[in-house]
Amino acid sequence: MNRGTGGGVVAAGFSLLFFTFLFGPLIIMVITAFNSSSFPRITPWECFTTDWFGVLFANDRLMSGLANSLVIAISVVVIAVPIGLAGALALSELGPRLRAALYTVLITPILIPGVVLGISTIVFWGAFGRSVGADYGSIFYNGMFLTLAGQVTFISAYAMLVFLARLQRFDPILTEAALDLGATPGQAFRKILLPFLWPAIGSAAFLTFLASFENYNTTVFTILSGNTFTTALASKVRHGTDPSLSALAVIIIGITLIGAVVHEAHMRRKEVMRTGTAARSRIYGNPVLRTLVHPLTIFVILLGVAGFATYQGSQHDAGVCKQQILDDKRARQQELLEEQRRKMEAQQQNQAPASTAPVEAPVKANPSPFGGAFKPNGLKPGE
């Protein structure tokens, strides 16, 4: 084997290990979601079932936490994205020294541990509520409000970084030209800068939504007696897991795959339209194929496939298989009991001959510790 072939084998082996490490846990979780075993496992395989999806949706704590997480995440997007945009615009208009100082201040919340942010949020708003005479039923002691306030403090910095990266590619001469031509600052912002920032606004909104939805370190303190999806999920894992969590992983993976495929179709279509090669393309030049590869068409197809798979899964009944598995377990348990009983009977029979051997009469022990020397008649000769 020459050096080139050996290097190719090593690269292929490393790639295989990398993708196994990356996707192995996901594959295992997908498989365990359809095993009827009460504990997530692949072997031994019992029955194919989709009942764990029903168990997942029947968990009131998880579903209420999901609703709370969605409300908080949407609220964080509405608040954090404008704050991040304002911070980015402010930094882009300042001088180098002042910009560096303000950048350090605005980026600091990202560097603070989530535990510290959560506790400080509770302490600050609690002290503020007491200073204005608010009671414990007010908004200052509400878990949803505290979680929203705590998350916005650092998630806004994420949005600001996205806008800063986009603004570095913006030419301020365009805005200056618009102002010279009589446009007001508001018109220049709406007509020139805002359209340029739309991709960054979408990216920042998506990033802030995910950062809020999956946050745990800060939320576990600020939510107080309530719960979000992540805190309810962590509580369920601590108290004992089951394959319903694997069913949740399947749903998340499915949503991610659908979003990735639709996004890729959108980006390819956008690139073809931008370069003007649609007429020469075999796919986009054909009206039928162009319709089939449209992002909306792909989304509808994937959504239909997911809906059909969900319907077919809901019609599957694993009751007969589960009963057979239960009967097999009971039969195996009965066999073990019978085997144990036979061993005990054999042990008793082996001990029976020893118990029938003649037993010598016990020698009467002398109660006197002096051998009867102090009896009334004393010791007899020869004793």
Short mmCIF file of C-alpha atoms in Angstrom, two decimals:
data_model
loop_
_atom_site.label_atom_id
_atom_site.label_comp_id
_atom_site.label_asym_id
_atom_site.label_seq_id
_atom_site.Cartn_x
_atom_site.Cartn_y
_atom_site.Cartn_z
CA MET A 1 0.00 0.00 0.00
CA ASN A 2 1.47 3.34 -1.00
CA ARG A 3 1.41 6.48 1.06
CA GLY A 4 -1.50 8.01 -0.85
CA THR A 5 -3.75 4.98 -0.31
CA GLY A 6 -2.82 4.81 3.36
CA GLY A 7 -3.66 8.46 3.84
CA GLY A 8 -7.02 7.94 2.16
CA VAL A 9 -7.84 5.02 4.47
CA VAL A 10 -6.89 7.06 7.54
CA ALA A 11 -9.01 10.00 6.36
CA ALA A 12 -11.96 7.71 5.65
CA GLY A 13 -11.61 6.06 9.05
CA PHE A 14 -11.40 9.41 10.82
CA SER A 15 -14.45 10.67 8.92
CA LEU A 16 -16.39 7.54 9.87
CA LEU A 17 -15.50 7.96 13.54
CA PHE A 18 -16.40 11.65 13.41
CA PHE A 19 -19.83 11.10 11.87
CA THR A 20 -20.47 8.15 14.20
CA PHE A 21 -19.67 10.35 17.17
CA LEU A 22 -21.84 13.14 15.76
CA PHE A 23 -24.91 11.21 14.61
CA GLY A 24 -24.66 8.01 16.66
CA PRO A 25 -26.59 9.33 19.70
CA LEU A 26 -29.29 10.78 17.44
CA ILE A 27 -29.74 7.47 15.63
CA ILE A 28 -29.93 5.60 18.93
CA MET A 29 -32.56 8.00 20.29
CA VAL A 30 -34.65 7.67 17.12
CA ILE A 31 -34.61 3.87 17.41
CA THR A 32 -35.47 3.83 21.12
CA ALA A 33 -38.50 6.04 20.49
CA PHE A 34 -40.19 3.10 18.73
CA ASN A 35 -39.31 0.36 21.22
CA SER A 36 -42.06 -0.62 23.64
CA SER A 37 -39.55 -1.10 26.47
CA SER A 38 -40.24 1.22 29.40
CA PHE A 39 -36.55 2.19 29.48
CA PRO A 40 -34.82 3.71 26.42
CA ARG A 41 -32.81 0.88 24.86
CA ILE A 42 -32.20 -0.83 21.56
CA THR A 43 -31.58 -4.37 22.78
CA PRO A 44 -33.38 -6.46 23.64
CA TRP A 45 -35.96 -5.26 21.15
CA GLU A 46 -39.54 -5.84 22.28
CA CYS A 47 -42.24 -4.35 20.03
CA PHE A 48 -42.51 -1.58 17.46
CA THR A 49 -44.80 1.08 18.89
CA THR A 50 -45.67 4.74 18.55
CA ASP A 51 -47.30 4.97 21.97
CA TRP A 52 -44.46 7.03 23.44
CA PHE A 53 -45.49 10.00 21.31
CA GLY A 54 -48.89 9.86 22.99
CA VAL A 55 -47.21 9.63 26.39
CA LEU A 56 -45.19 12.72 25.52
CA PHE A 57 -48.21 14.82 24.56
CA ALA A 58 -50.16 13.54 27.57
CA ASN A 59 -47.54 14.96 29.96
CA ASP A 60 -49.26 18.11 31.23
CA ARG A 61 -46.12 19.48 32.88
CA LEU A 62 -44.11 19.26 29.67
CA MET A 63 -46.89 20.72 27.55
CA SER A 64 -47.47 23.65 29.90
CA GLY A 65 -43.71 24.22 29.99
CA LEU A 66 -43.65 24.18 26.18
CA ALA A 67 -46.38 26.83 26.05
CA ASN A 68 -44.50 28.99 28.57
CA SER A 69 -41.24 28.61 26.63
CA LEU A 70 -42.91 29.66 23.37
CA VAL A 71 -44.47 32.74 24.98
CA ILE A 72 -41.16 33.73 26.60
CA ALA A 73 -39.13 33.08 23.43
CA ILE A 74 -41.44 35.16 21.22
CA SER A 75 -41.41 37.98 23.78
CA VAL A 76 -37.61 37.84 23.94
CA VAL A 77 -37.42 38.13 20.14
CA VAL A 78 -39.73 41.16 20.15
CA ILE A 79 -37.62 42.93 22.80
CA ALA A 80 -34.07 41.68 22.19
CA VAL A 81 -33.89 42.24 18.43
CA PRO A 82 -34.68 46.01 18.56
CA ILE A 83 -32.30 46.43 21.52
CA GLY A 84 -29.55 44.60 19.65
CA LEU A 85 -30.18 46.67 16.53
CA ALA A 86 -30.02 49.90 18.53
CA GLY A 87 -26.77 48.83 20.16
CA ALA A 88 -25.22 47.91 16.82
CA LEU A 89 -26.26 51.23 15.22
CA ALA A 90 -24.90 53.13 18.21
CA LEU A 91 -21.55 51.35 18.00
CA SER A 92 -21.28 51.99 14.27
CA GLU A 93 -21.69 55.75 14.79
CA LEU A 94 -19.14 56.19 17.61
CA GLY A 95 -15.43 56.85 17.53
CA PRO A 96 -12.92 54.02 18.02
CA ARG A 97 -12.17 54.64 21.73
CA LEU A 98 -15.74 55.16 22.85
CA ARG A 99 -16.84 52.28 20.62
CA ALA A 100 -14.44 49.89 22.34
CA ALA A 101 -15.64 50.94 25.81
CA LEU A 102 -19.32 50.65 24.91
CA TYR A 103 -18.73 47.34 23.14
CA THR A 104 -17.16 45.94 26.31
CA VAL A 105 -20.15 47.05 28.37
CA LEU A 106 -22.72 45.64 25.96
CA ILE A 107 -20.94 42.31 25.49
CA THR A 108 -20.35 41.70 29.22
CA PRO A 109 -23.69 39.90 29.90
CA ILE A 110 -22.65 37.09 27.55
CA LEU A 111 -19.55 36.46 29.67
CA ILE A 112 -21.43 36.32 32.99
CA PRO A 113 -22.51 32.79 34.08
CA GLY A 114 -26.21 32.12 33.73
CA VAL A 115 -26.50 31.22 37.41
CA VAL A 116 -25.25 34.67 38.38
CA LEU A 117 -27.65 36.35 35.95
CA GLY A 118 -30.60 34.36 37.27
CA ILE A 119 -29.92 35.11 40.93
CA SER A 120 -29.11 38.78 40.29
CA THR A 121 -32.34 39.18 38.31
CA ILE A 122 -34.39 37.87 41.22
CA VAL A 123 -32.54 40.05 43.73
CA PHE A 124 -32.74 43.23 41.62
CA TRP A 125 -36.42 43.06 40.71
CA GLY A 126 -37.36 41.89 44.20
CA ALA A 127 -35.60 44.88 45.74
CA PHE A 128 -37.18 47.19 43.16
CA GLY A 129 -40.62 45.78 43.90
CA ARG A 130 -40.18 46.30 47.63
CA SER A 131 -38.96 49.86 47.05
CA VAL A 132 -42.17 50.77 45.21
CA GLY A 133 -44.36 48.95 47.75
CA ALA A 134 -45.41 46.11 45.43
CA ASP A 135 -46.76 42.95 47.04
CA TYR A 136 -45.70 39.40 46.22
CA GLY A 137 -48.53 38.99 43.76
CA SER A 138 -47.23 41.78 41.52
CA ILE A 139 -45.31 41.44 38.28
CA PHE A 140 -41.97 41.89 40.05
CA TYR A 141 -42.39 38.46 41.62
CA ASN A 142 -43.83 36.76 38.55
CA GLY A 143 -41.72 33.95 37.13
CA MET A 144 -42.59 34.71 33.51
CA PHE A 145 -41.61 38.38 33.84
CA LEU A 146 -38.38 37.59 35.69
CA THR A 147 -37.42 34.98 33.08
CA LEU A 148 -38.12 37.43 30.26
CA ALA A 149 -36.08 40.16 31.96
CA GLY A 150 -33.20 37.82 32.78
CA GLN A 151 -32.95 36.40 29.27
CA VAL A 152 -33.18 39.75 27.49
CA THR A 153 -30.13 41.02 29.41
CA PHE A 154 -27.76 38.68 27.59
CA ILE A 155 -29.66 37.52 24.50
CA SER A 156 -29.78 41.12 23.24
CA ALA A 157 -25.98 40.95 22.96
CA TYR A 158 -26.30 37.97 20.59
CA ALA A 159 -28.59 40.00 18.33
CA MET A 160 -26.19 42.94 18.49
CA LEU A 161 -23.30 40.78 17.28
CA VAL A 162 -25.35 39.61 14.30
CA PHE A 163 -26.19 43.20 13.32
CA LEU A 164 -22.60 44.33 13.79
CA ALA A 165 -21.40 41.64 11.40
CA ARG A 166 -23.94 42.80 8.82
CA LEU A 167 -23.21 46.50 9.26
CA GLN A 168 -19.53 45.93 8.52
CA ARG A 169 -20.53 45.28 4.91
CA PHE A 170 -22.71 48.39 4.65
CA ASP A 171 -21.43 51.45 2.82
CA PRO A 172 -22.47 54.56 4.82
CA ILE A 173 -22.09 56.67 1.69
CA LEU A 174 -25.50 55.37 0.56
CA THR A 175 -27.18 56.89 3.60
CA GLU A 176 -25.24 60.14 3.23
CA ALA A 177 -26.29 60.38 -0.42
CA ALA A 178 -29.92 59.91 0.54
CA LEU A 179 -29.65 62.67 3.14
CA ASP A 180 -28.01 64.98 0.61
CA LEU A 181 -30.89 64.37 -1.79
CA GLY A 182 -33.40 65.57 0.79
CA ALA A 183 -34.39 62.36 2.61
CA THR A 184 -35.02 62.56 6.33
CA PRO A 185 -33.02 60.26 8.66
CA GLY A 186 -36.13 58.15 9.13
CA GLN A 187 -36.65 57.79 5.39
CA ALA A 188 -32.99 56.92 4.84
CA PHE A 189 -33.25 54.26 7.52
CA ARG A 190 -36.47 52.73 6.15
CA LYS A 191 -35.55 52.92 2.46
CA ILE A 192 -31.84 52.08 2.51
CA LEU A 193 -30.52 50.65 5.78
CA LEU A 194 -33.52 48.55 6.84
CA PRO A 195 -33.78 46.58 3.56
CA PHE A 196 -30.05 45.89 3.82
CA LEU A 197 -30.53 44.60 7.38
CA TRP A 198 -33.46 42.27 6.65
CA PRO A 199 -31.29 39.12 6.40
CA ALA A 200 -29.61 40.04 9.69
CA ILE A 201 -32.99 40.70 11.31
CA GLY A 202 -34.17 37.22 10.33
CA SER A 203 -30.96 35.63 11.57
CA ALA A 204 -31.05 37.58 14.83
CA ALA A 205 -34.70 36.66 15.42
CA PHE A 206 -34.00 32.98 14.83
CA LEU A 207 -30.90 33.03 17.05
CA THR A 208 -32.61 34.84 19.91
CA PHE A 209 -35.61 32.52 19.71
CA LEU A 210 -33.42 29.43 20.03
CA ALA A 211 -31.25 31.00 22.74
CA SER A 212 -34.34 31.76 24.81
CA PHE A 213 -36.11 28.47 24.15
CA GLU A 214 -33.19 26.25 25.17
CA ASN A 215 -31.90 28.37 28.06
CA TYR A 216 -31.70 26.56 31.39
CA ASN A 217 -29.02 28.05 33.66
CA THR A 218 -30.78 31.39 34.05
CA THR A 219 -34.34 30.17 33.66
CA VAL A 220 -34.15 27.55 36.40
CA PHE A 221 -33.79 30.41 38.93
CA THR A 222 -35.98 33.12 37.41
CA ILE A 223 -39.00 30.94 36.67
CA LEU A 224 -39.52 30.51 40.45
CA SER A 225 -42.35 28.02 41.09
CA GLY A 226 -43.33 27.83 37.42
CA ASN A 227 -41.70 25.81 34.70
CA THR A 228 -40.53 26.08 31.13
CA PHE A 229 -39.89 23.31 28.67
CA THR A 230 -36.22 22.94 29.60
CA THR A 231 -36.81 22.98 33.37
CA ALA A 232 -39.68 20.48 33.08
CA LEU A 233 -37.53 18.28 30.88
CA ALA A 234 -34.63 18.39 33.35
CA SER A 235 -36.99 17.53 36.20
CA LYS A 236 -38.33 14.56 34.27
CA VAL A 237 -34.81 13.29 33.60
CA ARG A 238 -33.88 13.57 37.29
CA HIS A 239 -36.95 11.63 38.41
CA GLY A 240 -36.59 8.88 35.82
CA THR A 241 -36.53 8.83 32.04
CA ASP A 242 -38.56 6.89 29.52
CA PRO A 243 -38.69 6.69 25.69
CA SER A 244 -41.07 9.66 25.53
CA LEU A 245 -37.93 11.83 25.60
CA SER A 246 -36.68 9.91 22.58
CA ALA A 247 -40.01 10.67 20.89
CA LEU A 248 -39.35 14.34 21.60
CA ALA A 249 -35.94 13.99 19.96
CA VAL A 250 -37.58 12.46 16.87
CA ILE A 251 -39.93 15.43 16.58
CA ILE A 252 -37.10 17.96 16.96
CA ILE A 253 -34.95 16.12 14.41
CA GLY A 254 -37.85 15.99 11.96
CA ILE A 255 -38.56 19.71 12.28
CA THR A 256 -34.86 20.49 11.87
CA LEU A 257 -34.55 18.36 8.73
CA ILE A 258 -37.63 19.92 7.15
CA GLY A 259 -36.34 23.41 7.90
CA ALA A 260 -32.86 22.59 6.57
CA VAL A 261 -34.16 21.14 3.30
CA VAL A 262 -36.52 24.05 2.69
CA HIS A 263 -33.79 26.56 3.48
CA GLU A 264 -31.37 24.85 1.12
CA ALA A 265 -33.97 24.88 -1.66
CA HIS A 266 -34.58 28.58 -1.03
CA MET A 267 -30.87 29.44 -1.12
CA ARG A 268 -30.30 27.51 -4.36
CA ARG A 269 -33.27 29.15 -6.03
CA LYS A 270 -32.11 32.56 -4.84
CA GLU A 271 -28.62 31.95 -6.22
CA VAL A 272 -29.95 30.85 -9.60
CA MET A 273 -32.21 33.88 -9.84
CA ARG A 274 -29.41 36.21 -8.81
CA THR A 275 -26.94 34.90 -11.39
CA GLY A 276 -29.54 34.80 -14.16
CA THR A 277 -28.86 31.18 -15.09
CA ALA A 278 -32.44 30.00 -14.59
CA ALA A 279 -33.16 29.90 -18.33
CA ARG A 280 -30.12 27.69 -19.03
CA SER A 281 -30.74 25.37 -16.07
CA ARG A 282 -32.29 21.97 -16.79
CA ILE A 283 -34.33 22.21 -13.60
CA TYR A 284 -35.31 25.88 -13.41
CA GLY A 285 -35.74 26.08 -17.17
CA ASN A 286 -38.48 23.46 -17.04
CA PRO A 287 -41.77 24.85 -15.64
CA VAL A 288 -42.79 21.56 -14.02
CA LEU A 289 -39.43 20.94 -12.37
CA ARG A 290 -39.19 24.59 -11.37
CA THR A 291 -42.49 24.24 -9.54
CA LEU A 292 -41.43 21.00 -7.87
CA VAL A 293 -38.17 22.46 -6.50
CA HIS A 294 -39.85 25.63 -5.26
CA PRO A 295 -39.30 25.97 -1.48
CA LEU A 296 -43.03 26.21 -0.80
CA THR A 297 -43.71 23.04 -2.82
CA ILE A 298 -40.94 21.17 -1.02
CA PHE A 299 -42.31 22.34 2.33
CA VAL A 300 -45.81 21.14 1.47
CA ILE A 301 -44.47 17.76 0.27
CA LEU A 302 -42.36 17.22 3.38
CA LEU A 303 -45.22 18.32 5.60
CA GLY A 304 -47.51 15.87 3.82
CA VAL A 305 -45.00 13.04 4.24
CA ALA A 306 -44.67 13.84 7.94
CA GLY A 307 -48.45 13.98 8.32
CA PHE A 308 -48.90 10.66 6.52
CA ALA A 309 -46.23 9.01 8.68
CA THR A 310 -47.91 10.40 11.80
CA TYR A 311 -51.31 9.08 10.71
CA GLN A 312 -49.94 5.64 9.90
CA GLY A 313 -48.12 5.53 13.21
CA SER A 314 -51.27 6.45 15.11
CA GLN A 315 -53.11 3.53 13.48
CA HIS A 316 -50.49 0.99 14.56
CA ASP A 317 -51.57 -1.15 17.51
CA ALA A 318 -48.86 -2.90 19.46
CA GLY A 319 -51.23 -4.35 22.04
CA VAL A 320 -50.96 -7.96 20.81
CA CYS A 321 -47.16 -7.83 20.72
CA LYS A 322 -47.00 -6.25 24.18
CA GLN A 323 -49.29 -8.93 25.60
CA GLN A 324 -47.13 -11.64 24.07
CA ILE A 325 -44.00 -10.08 25.56
CA LEU A 326 -45.75 -9.88 28.93
CA ASP A 327 -46.81 -13.52 28.71
CA ASP A 328 -43.28 -14.56 27.83
CA LYS A 329 -41.92 -12.66 30.81
CA ARG A 330 -44.45 -14.29 33.12
CA ALA A 331 -43.65 -17.73 31.72
CA ARG A 332 -39.94 -17.10 32.21
CA GLN A 333 -40.58 -15.93 35.75
CA GLN A 334 -42.61 -19.06 36.46
CA GLU A 335 -39.78 -21.23 35.11
CA LEU A 336 -37.31 -19.52 37.40
CA LEU A 337 -39.62 -20.05 40.37
CA GLU A 338 -40.02 -23.74 39.53
CA GLU A 339 -36.26 -24.13 39.16
CA GLN A 340 -35.71 -22.48 42.52
CA ARG A 341 -38.32 -24.71 44.13
CA ARG A 342 -36.65 -27.87 42.75
CA LYS A 343 -33.29 -26.73 44.06
CA MET A 344 -34.75 -26.17 47.52
CA GLU A 345 -36.41 -29.63 47.52
CA ALA A 346 -33.16 -31.29 46.46
CA GLN A 347 -31.29 -29.47 49.21
CA GLN A 348 -33.82 -30.63 51.80
CA GLN A 349 -33.55 -34.24 50.60
CA ASN A 350 -29.75 -34.15 50.91
CA GLN A 351 -30.07 -32.96 54.48
CA ALA A 352 -32.69 -35.62 55.44
CA PRO A 353 -30.24 -38.67 55.98
CA ALA A 354 -28.13 -36.67 58.38
CA SER A 355 -31.17 -35.89 60.50
CA THR A 356 -32.14 -39.64 60.83
CA ALA A 357 -28.77 -40.68 62.37
CA PRO A 358 -28.95 -41.99 66.04
CA VAL A 359 -28.54 -39.27 68.52
CA GLU A 360 -26.60 -40.01 71.69
CA ALA A 361 -28.14 -39.11 75.00
CA PRO A 362 -26.80 -35.89 76.31
CA VAL A 363 -24.44 -36.06 79.25
CA LYS A 364 -25.87 -34.38 82.26
CA ALA A 365 -23.69 -31.46 83.05
CA ASN A 366 -22.52 -30.85 86.57
CA PRO A 367 -24.02 -27.60 87.73
CA SER A 368 -21.29 -27.07 90.31
CA PRO A 369 -18.21 -25.21 89.14
CA PHE A 370 -16.11 -27.09 91.72
CA GLY A 371 -16.92 -30.58 90.52
CA GLY A 372 -19.20 -31.40 93.50
CA ALA A 373 -16.46 -31.11 96.10
CA PHE A 374 -18.69 -29.08 98.36
CA LYS A 375 -21.71 -31.38 98.22
CA PRO A 376 -23.11 -32.36 101.62
CA ASN A 377 -21.49 -35.83 101.40
CA GLY A 378 -18.30 -34.49 99.80
CA LEU A 379 -16.42 -36.48 97.18
CA LYS A 380 -16.57 -40.26 97.32
CA PRO A 381 -13.38 -42.28 97.07
CA GLY A 382 -12.40 -42.80 93.47
CA GLU A 383 -14.29 -39.74 92.29
#
